[in-house]
XYZ file of C-alpha atoms in Angstrom:
608
model
C 23.792 19.749 16.695
C 24.112 16.530 18.602
C 22.737 15.392 21.905
C 25.269 14.379 24.538
C 24.188 10.733 24.244
C 26.480 8.238 22.581
C 26.234 4.571 21.797
C 29.123 2.172 21.423
C 27.219 -1.018 20.726
C 25.078 -1.582 23.857
C 21.391 -1.634 22.926
C 20.333 -0.225 26.303
C 21.079 3.293 25.088
C 22.926 4.144 28.285
C 25.344 7.030 28.367
C 28.955 6.089 28.908
C 30.420 6.773 32.326
C 34.079 7.336 33.064
C 36.035 4.110 33.292
C 37.178 3.061 36.720
C 40.756 1.977 37.166
C 41.281 -1.676 38.001
C 40.276 -2.455 41.543
C 38.748 0.972 42.157
C 35.564 1.063 44.207
C 33.019 3.851 44.210
C 33.949 6.591 46.615
C 32.631 10.064 47.400
C 30.812 11.515 44.403
C 31.372 8.389 42.228
C 29.161 8.525 39.111
C 27.098 5.434 38.401
C 25.278 5.112 35.045
C 22.126 3.149 34.459
C 20.059 2.852 31.279
C 19.828 6.465 30.260
C 20.345 8.256 33.580
C 23.161 9.049 35.970
C 22.848 9.353 39.732
C 25.365 10.848 42.101
C 25.671 8.753 45.220
C 27.715 9.897 48.190
C 28.809 7.376 50.745
C 28.802 8.901 54.226
C 31.581 7.792 56.531
C 30.855 8.477 60.204
C 31.724 6.974 63.541
C 29.134 5.024 65.491
C 26.252 7.358 66.350
C 25.658 8.426 69.939
C 23.064 6.508 71.885
C 19.524 7.540 70.945
C 20.348 8.532 67.368
C 20.067 5.067 65.728
C 16.277 5.124 65.641
C 16.206 8.625 64.155
C 18.725 7.626 61.474
C 16.644 4.589 60.448
C 13.580 6.798 60.127
C 15.474 9.277 57.950
C 16.642 6.463 55.650
C 13.088 5.199 55.160
C 11.887 8.707 54.312
C 14.711 9.131 51.776
C 13.746 5.841 50.109
C 10.100 6.940 49.917
C 11.153 10.222 48.300
C 13.312 8.314 45.812
C 10.349 6.099 44.846
C 8.254 9.211 44.223
C 11.024 10.921 42.246
C 11.783 8.003 39.909
C 9.714 5.211 38.385
C 10.855 2.028 36.676
C 9.552 0.783 33.337
C 6.781 -1.738 33.975
C 7.576 -3.769 30.850
C 8.535 -7.305 31.823
C 12.200 -7.941 31.149
C 13.103 -4.290 30.581
C 16.585 -3.623 31.952
C 16.201 0.160 32.152
C 16.354 1.054 35.847
C 15.788 4.778 35.280
C 14.298 5.438 31.802
C 14.765 8.687 29.899
C 12.094 10.160 27.619
C 13.397 10.475 24.043
C 10.428 12.559 22.832
C 10.718 15.738 24.947
C 7.543 16.930 23.235
C 5.572 18.246 26.190
C 6.607 21.232 28.285
C 5.954 18.974 31.275
C 8.120 16.144 29.863
C 9.514 13.960 32.641
C 12.944 13.877 30.979
C 14.822 11.519 33.289
C 12.605 12.121 36.279
C 9.254 10.869 37.560
C 6.223 10.073 35.406
C 3.080 8.143 36.225
C 3.865 5.675 33.418
C 6.710 4.891 31.045
C 5.861 3.655 27.527
C 8.360 1.059 26.333
C 9.631 0.775 22.737
C 12.897 -0.948 23.599
C 15.121 -1.278 26.655
C 16.866 1.945 25.661
C 13.867 3.818 24.257
C 10.970 5.113 26.377
C 8.614 8.054 26.377
C 6.796 9.504 29.360
C 3.068 9.789 30.063
C 3.217 13.571 29.650
C 4.496 13.245 26.051
C 1.869 10.566 25.420
C -0.863 13.016 26.454
C 0.738 15.754 24.345
C -0.094 13.837 21.156
C -3.023 11.671 22.235
C -5.343 14.186 23.932
C -7.422 16.192 21.460
C -6.986 19.451 23.397
C -3.195 19.218 23.377
C -0.885 20.932 20.869
C 0.471 17.724 19.355
C -2.884 16.098 18.571
C -3.178 17.523 15.037
C 0.272 16.164 14.157
C -0.725 12.702 15.381
C -4.104 12.852 13.589
C -2.489 13.843 10.265
C 0.012 10.992 10.586
C -2.809 8.501 11.247
C -4.462 9.363 7.934
C -1.250 8.696 6.019
C -0.517 5.505 7.960
C -4.017 4.111 7.416
C -4.095 4.995 3.698
C -0.928 2.954 3.168
C -2.661 -0.129 4.545
C -0.293 -0.672 7.421
C -0.985 -1.900 10.944
C -3.043 -0.157 13.625
C -2.057 3.547 13.853
C -1.286 3.495 17.571
C 0.593 6.232 19.378
C 3.480 3.840 19.926
C 3.706 3.342 16.176
C 3.625 7.111 15.695
C 6.446 7.629 18.171
C 8.575 4.946 16.531
C 7.855 6.242 13.029
C 8.110 9.992 13.646
C 9.685 10.857 16.991
C 12.510 8.423 17.679
C 15.893 10.044 17.079
C 18.255 8.920 14.347
C 21.577 7.324 15.259
C 24.693 7.720 13.124
C 28.163 6.181 13.410
C 31.330 8.253 13.307
C 33.344 7.477 10.161
C 36.719 8.078 11.812
C 38.515 4.703 11.861
C 39.819 5.287 15.375
C 36.400 6.318 16.723
C 33.395 4.511 15.172
C 31.144 5.609 18.052
C 27.408 5.878 17.587
C 25.866 9.304 18.151
C 22.257 10.402 18.522
C 21.134 13.187 16.183
C 18.854 15.913 17.429
C 15.297 16.150 16.112
C 15.918 18.807 13.485
C 18.519 16.679 11.671
C 17.228 14.214 9.066
C 19.522 11.256 8.459
C 20.468 10.664 4.815
C 22.881 8.300 3.115
C 25.218 11.189 2.319
C 25.255 12.271 5.969
C 25.894 8.711 7.126
C 28.818 8.489 4.684
C 30.502 11.687 5.931
C 29.517 12.062 9.595
C 32.282 12.637 12.134
C 32.014 13.358 15.824
C 31.926 17.084 16.458
C 30.480 18.034 13.055
C 28.700 21.388 12.958
C 25.205 21.350 11.499
C 24.445 25.058 11.644
C 24.673 25.461 7.840
C 23.099 22.145 6.884
C 19.508 22.135 5.708
C 17.289 19.108 6.094
C 17.551 17.211 2.806
C 14.663 14.829 3.392
C 15.064 11.111 2.894
C 17.212 9.837 0.035
C 15.277 8.768 -3.028
C 15.666 5.290 -4.509
C 17.761 5.205 -7.649
C 19.466 2.620 -9.819
C 23.230 3.065 -10.141
C 24.673 3.441 -13.615
C 27.094 0.547 -13.066
C 25.645 -2.348 -11.086
C 28.149 -3.495 -8.470
C 28.412 -6.068 -5.742
C 26.502 -5.044 -2.631
C 28.702 -4.865 0.479
C 27.871 -4.130 4.100
C 29.758 -0.833 3.845
C 27.631 0.301 0.893
C 24.347 -0.943 2.293
C 24.784 0.425 5.819
C 24.665 3.986 4.514
C 21.206 3.375 3.067
C 19.620 2.012 6.232
C 17.442 4.987 7.099
C 15.417 4.064 10.152
C 14.811 5.788 13.454
C 15.937 4.526 16.812
C 18.464 2.038 18.102
C 17.229 -0.544 15.612
C 19.492 1.141 13.065
C 22.492 0.289 15.222
C 21.435 -3.365 15.292
C 20.748 -3.430 11.545
C 24.200 -2.086 10.728
C 25.851 -4.517 13.136
C 23.987 -7.462 11.549
C 24.513 -6.303 7.950
C 27.250 -8.831 7.146
C 25.066 -11.738 8.260
C 22.065 -10.414 6.329
C 24.088 -9.929 3.146
C 25.689 -13.367 3.429
C 22.259 -14.965 3.805
C 20.714 -13.048 0.891
C 23.763 -13.654 -1.300
C 23.760 -17.372 -0.563
C 20.051 -17.532 -1.422
C 20.680 -15.779 -4.729
C 18.470 -12.816 -3.821
C 21.297 -10.298 -4.326
C 24.798 -10.277 -5.833
C 23.751 -12.661 -8.588
C 23.799 -12.631 -12.371
C 26.800 -11.423 -14.346
C 28.291 -9.025 -11.803
C 32.085 -8.740 -11.779
C 33.328 -10.199 -8.484
C 36.879 -9.455 -7.346
C 36.883 -11.564 -4.168
C 34.654 -14.339 -2.756
C 31.219 -13.165 -1.728
C 30.905 -15.594 1.195
C 33.162 -16.589 4.107
C 35.295 -19.676 3.558
C 33.046 -21.874 5.720
C 30.313 -21.675 3.064
C 32.509 -22.888 0.222
C 33.050 -26.458 -0.957
C 36.597 -27.188 -2.108
C 35.450 -28.177 -5.582
C 32.268 -28.862 -7.545
C 31.641 -30.417 -10.960
C 28.703 -29.077 -12.986
C 27.425 -31.325 -15.783
C 25.851 -29.265 -18.547
C 26.557 -25.701 -19.696
C 22.993 -24.591 -20.252
C 21.270 -21.789 -18.346
C 21.010 -23.761 -15.076
C 24.557 -25.125 -15.184
C 26.126 -21.759 -15.989
C 24.031 -20.011 -13.325
C 25.142 -22.485 -10.654
C 28.774 -22.477 -11.762
C 28.939 -18.688 -11.834
C 27.296 -18.423 -8.425
C 29.553 -21.045 -6.827
C 32.690 -19.479 -8.279
C 31.587 -16.095 -6.945
C 31.174 -17.738 -3.545
C 34.802 -18.888 -3.695
C 34.383 -22.518 -4.846
C 36.520 -24.184 -7.525
C 34.172 -25.236 -10.338
C 34.617 -27.325 -13.494
C 31.803 -27.421 -16.074
C 31.535 -30.457 -18.371
C 29.533 -29.916 -21.588
C 28.786 -32.616 -24.182
C 28.347 -30.195 -27.097
C 30.948 -28.083 -28.852
C 29.140 -24.968 -27.595
C 27.566 -23.674 -24.401
C 23.929 -22.693 -23.978
C 22.072 -25.999 -24.153
C 18.600 -25.324 -25.500
C 19.556 -21.674 -25.972
C 21.086 -21.401 -29.446
C 20.951 -18.182 -31.440
C 21.329 -17.964 -35.222
C 22.335 -14.750 -36.994
C 22.631 -16.205 -40.517
C 19.504 -14.383 -41.766
C 20.734 -10.894 -40.920
C 18.987 -10.733 -37.519
C 19.249 -12.867 -34.388
C 16.734 -15.695 -34.321
C 16.668 -18.069 -31.382
C 16.630 -21.667 -32.560
C 15.655 -22.391 -28.977
C 14.450 -19.991 -26.273
C 14.139 -16.286 -27.081
C 11.213 -15.026 -24.984
C 11.321 -13.655 -21.427
C 8.109 -14.520 -19.576
C 7.500 -11.302 -17.650
C 10.077 -8.586 -16.962
C 9.191 -7.399 -13.468
C 11.501 -8.981 -10.852
C 12.683 -11.485 -13.442
C 16.417 -12.258 -12.985
C 16.816 -12.559 -16.754
C 15.539 -8.992 -17.112
C 18.058 -7.926 -14.452
C 20.903 -9.543 -16.383
C 19.736 -7.723 -19.511
C 20.258 -4.515 -17.568
C 23.668 -5.710 -16.387
C 24.917 -6.342 -19.928
C 22.874 -3.560 -21.549
C 20.855 -5.984 -23.664
C 17.923 -3.605 -23.719
C 16.700 -4.090 -27.284
C 13.521 -5.811 -26.223
C 10.247 -6.088 -28.074
C 7.435 -5.811 -25.512
C 4.155 -7.110 -26.826
C 1.600 -9.142 -24.915
C 0.611 -9.203 -21.247
C 1.020 -12.894 -20.543
C 3.690 -13.911 -18.080
C 4.651 -16.013 -15.099
C 6.436 -12.968 -13.734
C 4.470 -9.740 -13.890
C 5.113 -7.361 -16.753
C 5.267 -7.733 -20.493
C 5.890 -10.943 -22.401
C 9.184 -10.000 -24.052
C 11.127 -11.091 -27.118
C 14.896 -10.678 -26.785
C 15.754 -9.391 -30.248
C 19.471 -9.858 -29.523
C 18.915 -13.364 -28.196
C 19.725 -15.162 -24.968
C 23.218 -16.230 -26.024
C 24.765 -12.905 -25.090
C 23.579 -13.377 -21.502
C 24.747 -16.980 -21.247
C 28.151 -16.212 -22.736
C 28.497 -13.433 -20.180
C 27.593 -15.906 -17.424
C 30.254 -18.271 -18.759
C 33.070 -15.708 -18.774
C 35.935 -16.805 -16.546
C 34.510 -20.296 -15.887
C 36.473 -23.497 -16.485
C 34.233 -25.060 -19.158
C 35.272 -28.300 -20.893
C 33.287 -28.790 -24.115
C 32.951 -32.097 -25.996
C 32.971 -33.968 -22.684
C 29.837 -36.160 -22.541
C 29.467 -37.726 -19.079
C 28.879 -41.458 -18.929
C 28.952 -42.382 -15.210
C 28.596 -40.687 -11.836
C 29.875 -42.733 -8.876
C 28.884 -41.256 -5.519
C 29.430 -44.396 -3.435
C 32.587 -43.079 -1.737
C 33.645 -39.987 0.182
C 34.127 -38.068 -3.071
C 32.128 -38.203 -6.297
C 33.821 -39.646 -9.394
C 32.678 -38.495 -12.841
C 33.754 -40.359 -15.976
C 33.280 -39.163 -19.548
C 32.640 -41.315 -22.631
C 36.307 -40.863 -23.575
C 37.449 -42.330 -20.250
C 38.559 -39.062 -18.619
C 37.866 -38.844 -14.882
C 37.241 -36.027 -12.426
C 36.586 -36.089 -8.677
C 34.780 -33.526 -6.538
C 33.033 -33.073 -3.202
C 29.753 -32.368 -4.969
C 28.332 -32.786 -8.468
C 25.451 -30.873 -10.052
C 23.541 -32.618 -12.875
C 21.741 -30.208 -15.237
C 21.124 -32.417 -18.284
C 17.683 -32.330 -19.989
C 14.944 -34.581 -18.614
C 14.983 -36.879 -21.673
C 18.600 -37.885 -21.066
C 17.697 -39.012 -17.545
C 14.665 -40.888 -18.853
C 16.876 -42.747 -21.372
C 19.645 -43.499 -18.829
C 22.367 -41.808 -20.841
C 24.182 -41.259 -17.524
C 24.760 -44.264 -15.242
C 24.599 -43.602 -11.478
C 26.311 -45.689 -8.798
C 24.412 -46.375 -6.578
C 21.419 -46.307 -8.979
C 18.906 -43.501 -8.647
C 16.290 -44.152 -5.918
C 12.949 -45.536 -7.053
C 11.220 -42.372 -5.838
C 13.326 -40.202 -8.154
C 12.987 -42.588 -11.106
C 9.216 -42.523 -10.741
C 9.253 -38.703 -10.751
C 11.504 -38.631 -13.825
C 9.119 -40.823 -15.827
C 5.961 -39.050 -14.615
C 7.034 -35.914 -16.484
C 6.682 -35.521 -20.230
C 9.128 -34.041 -22.738
C 7.544 -31.608 -25.187
C 8.886 -30.415 -28.526
C 8.719 -27.025 -30.235
C 10.339 -26.682 -33.644
C 11.005 -23.366 -35.360
C 11.239 -22.156 -38.923
C 12.787 -18.824 -39.946
C 12.447 -17.289 -43.405
C 14.318 -14.344 -44.941
C 12.467 -12.545 -47.764
C 13.620 -9.945 -50.317
C 11.139 -7.401 -48.925
C 8.520 -6.969 -46.172
C 5.371 -8.032 -48.024
C 3.272 -8.149 -44.831
C 3.693 -4.524 -43.704
C 0.620 -3.012 -45.417
C -1.791 -5.592 -44.073
C -0.320 -5.990 -40.584
C 0.054 -2.194 -40.046
C 2.893 -2.098 -37.551
C 2.140 -5.221 -35.485
C 5.199 -7.274 -34.625
C 3.430 -10.616 -34.880
C 0.360 -12.051 -36.575
C -1.445 -15.387 -36.615
C -4.384 -17.345 -37.948
C -6.873 -20.031 -36.970
C -5.965 -23.438 -38.460
C -8.435 -24.515 -41.199
C -8.732 -28.049 -39.738
C -8.000 -29.793 -36.410
C -5.144 -31.786 -37.949
C -3.403 -28.485 -38.811
C -3.457 -27.228 -35.218
C 0.023 -26.195 -34.065
C 1.296 -25.796 -37.647
C 2.614 -22.221 -38.208
C -0.180 -20.648 -36.134
C 1.822 -17.515 -35.266
C 4.445 -15.562 -37.246
C 6.886 -13.221 -35.477
C 8.480 -10.241 -37.195
C 12.108 -10.596 -36.101
C 12.989 -7.004 -37.033
C 10.100 -4.777 -35.903
C 12.138 -1.680 -36.839
C 11.614 -2.617 -40.503
C 15.199 -2.982 -41.734
C 15.168 -6.752 -42.344
C 12.433 -8.981 -43.788
C 12.575 -12.058 -41.539
C 9.631 -14.054 -40.184
C 9.825 -16.831 -37.615
C 7.077 -19.358 -36.856
C 6.693 -22.389 -34.596
C 5.503 -25.966 -34.904
C 3.958 -27.412 -31.765
C 1.849 -30.273 -30.433
C 0.792 -33.038 -32.829
C 2.105 -31.029 -35.772
C 5.674 -31.835 -34.689
C 5.335 -35.503 -35.627
C 3.850 -34.512 -38.995
C 7.030 -32.673 -40.041
C 9.578 -34.771 -38.126
C 10.667 -36.807 -41.161
C 10.250 -34.079 -43.796
C 13.168 -32.412 -45.525
C 13.714 -28.756 -44.598
C 12.558 -27.598 -48.052
C 9.335 -29.569 -47.646
C 8.673 -27.848 -44.316
C 9.318 -24.462 -45.968
C 6.840 -25.301 -48.740
C 4.131 -26.099 -46.168
C 4.844 -22.809 -44.407
C 4.661 -20.836 -47.672
C 1.223 -22.323 -48.386
C 0.000 -20.815 -45.118
C 1.533 -17.383 -45.847
C 0.092 -17.268 -49.362
C -3.335 -18.142 -47.994
C -3.067 -15.331 -45.444
C -1.898 -12.802 -48.084
C -3.756 -14.155 -51.133
C -4.607 -10.655 -52.359
C -0.934 -9.955 -53.057
C 2.226 -11.655 -54.239
C 4.264 -13.471 -51.592
C 7.884 -13.910 -52.757
C 9.979 -17.014 -52.291
C 12.326 -16.854 -49.296
C 15.981 -16.067 -49.961
C 17.264 -18.105 -47.030
C 15.750 -20.190 -44.229
C 16.435 -22.679 -41.455
C 14.357 -25.338 -39.682
C 15.196 -26.705 -36.219
C 15.276 -30.390 -35.248
C 15.309 -30.468 -31.436
C 13.601 -33.873 -31.403
C 16.668 -35.320 -33.150
C 19.250 -33.374 -31.148
C 21.379 -36.003 -29.381
C 21.980 -33.943 -26.235
C 18.450 -32.518 -25.856
C 15.768 -34.596 -27.612
C 13.222 -32.165 -26.161
C 12.274 -28.511 -25.749
C 10.399 -28.347 -22.435
C 8.989 -30.525 -19.650
C 5.349 -30.940 -18.634
C 3.250 -32.991 -16.207
C 1.721 -36.029 -17.876
C -1.976 -36.829 -17.472
C -2.461 -38.329 -14.018
C 0.872 -36.916 -12.835
C 1.604 -34.234 -10.254
C 3.708 -31.102 -10.011
C 5.372 -32.732 -7.020
C 7.520 -34.637 -9.529
C 9.467 -31.409 -10.169
C 10.283 -31.165 -6.453
C 11.327 -34.822 -6.196
C 13.564 -34.489 -9.230
C 15.230 -31.519 -7.506
C 16.104 -33.535 -4.381
C 19.804 -34.196 -3.829
C 21.411 -37.603 -3.251
C 23.278 -37.949 0.069
C 24.364 -34.297 -0.080
C 26.737 -35.242 -2.927
C 24.741 -35.238 -6.183
C 22.404 -32.340 -6.944
C 19.969 -31.655 -9.790
C 18.984 -28.473 -11.632
C 17.232 -27.471 -14.851
C 13.803 -26.264 -15.879
C 12.391 -29.755 -15.138
C 13.370 -29.312 -11.466
C 11.594 -25.973 -11.002
C 7.958 -26.523 -10.064
C 7.112 -22.831 -10.075
C 8.778 -21.805 -13.370
C 9.196 -24.896 -15.591
C 9.616 -24.687 -19.373
C 11.521 -21.378 -19.212
C 15.103 -20.102 -19.213
C 14.216 -18.159 -16.082
C 13.155 -21.380 -14.359
C 16.391 -23.080 -15.408
C 18.477 -20.131 -14.221
C 16.717 -19.981 -10.857
C 17.161 -23.726 -10.342
C 20.921 -23.318 -10.800
C 21.028 -20.491 -8.265
C 18.912 -22.624 -5.900
C 21.314 -25.560 -6.050
C 24.346 -23.327 -5.580
C 22.679 -22.075 -2.408
C 22.005 -25.620 -1.207
C 25.586 -26.689 -1.813
C 26.905 -23.635 0.033
C 24.644 -24.379 3.008
C 25.822 -27.994 3.420
């Protein structure tokens, strides 16, 4: 069942009148339509009245106008264009419908309810009061705004509007009260549909699709379930909303397969060069390419990933660099894990920048970054030496002499490389940015991984996936304080530990075997009541000596300020942009922070 109201895009909610032919003027019985009501006006054509009748005719006209004022009442809301409002509620037996009421209550220019329907719900002796009172309890318990009757009418009584799916129609129709709008109904509705056999399904429940796809306005419009004409406006504005949210990286991000550009051409630069194929560089490059921009990624190493580097030589994946997700709830890294089905996580401690568990990716980060890099034009073994942004285009030159030009360039190299001027800028970096670069520190975390012939720790640890100890002396602080079981399922016997703080300098010049010996001393002290076997295989990282990193994470030096992260993130003349964990004030030191910084810069470049 449908009401006879339709809507073809005008927010006034007026019914459509018959179209007049060109040049036609209203004649006898011509129908005029206002906002929600039609009036039949007849134009009387008579000869000049006989003498003595003019005065009587004027009196009759005044009386008719007085009667009209009593029969109809305008909305008193300032700026409301509804000349003759219509009550959408029709709740009271004395509902004014499209006639006279002592007061119209305004929700929008096309949505009003009469004073009689107001009383029906608001007065305690009326039939509708219990319905309103029950709704108020629910509304208040959810911590929303004041439970006014206007809010009740908007939340419970406004009709739903649905658009005809016929390509040659696409008119908006108002559903009657007994019909609940659902996504399935919105996807199949056609003018003239019979609802006699359709039961109210209730609102659609939220669910996650099996295959994550790009969100489009056509898909999203079906899931806008809201009462009133606001649904019409939401659907009409859906493209703009999606473009904004996509450009900001709030939706349609990560490793989704994109078949055509996500944004209109006006948002896309002709070409962009990204320097660095770490998490931030790959995130930006993937996002820009999805927008429709031509992107080239220049990477100094023979591999992608930057400070993400997974090693599977010990029978399980051990991250030589990052391997922990700091909080799973609303974390884009967690979302990408869902997208590529990397769900073998080890949830352990509640300590995170995002809410949710602190999580170890047992399959490593590399799978995600390689998925991000699929389809990108990545040039490895291309260390960048100079960036010249003095002209209309930016010129990038590698150490081998190769040159590239682009409208915009994104620099994602680690902080240490900027501090040591490994890339020359022309013009030189502003003093403000140089000061920010040197006010941040570059921290180091080294790792050691050991493969044993059997799991000697199981009996004592009793199922825990990590264990630690308190250093025996201050000078040992940061030296193998925590050991992680890299195969909590118990199939492989691999432990990984970290070296942090002042302990890093103590092992910097040691041979790998010497570092292993120091680590074994700690393990044998922890398990002195049993035999601890020699490791079969091992590796030790050397990030402090890595030419293209020379660091693990950034931090604010004593006397410094977090504002340095923001200054480092500032672009130069709208041509040179910066990303990386050291440009993310809110989430530094993490892969998530690096990823988000790349998405942020892609958004900035698309907006300029």
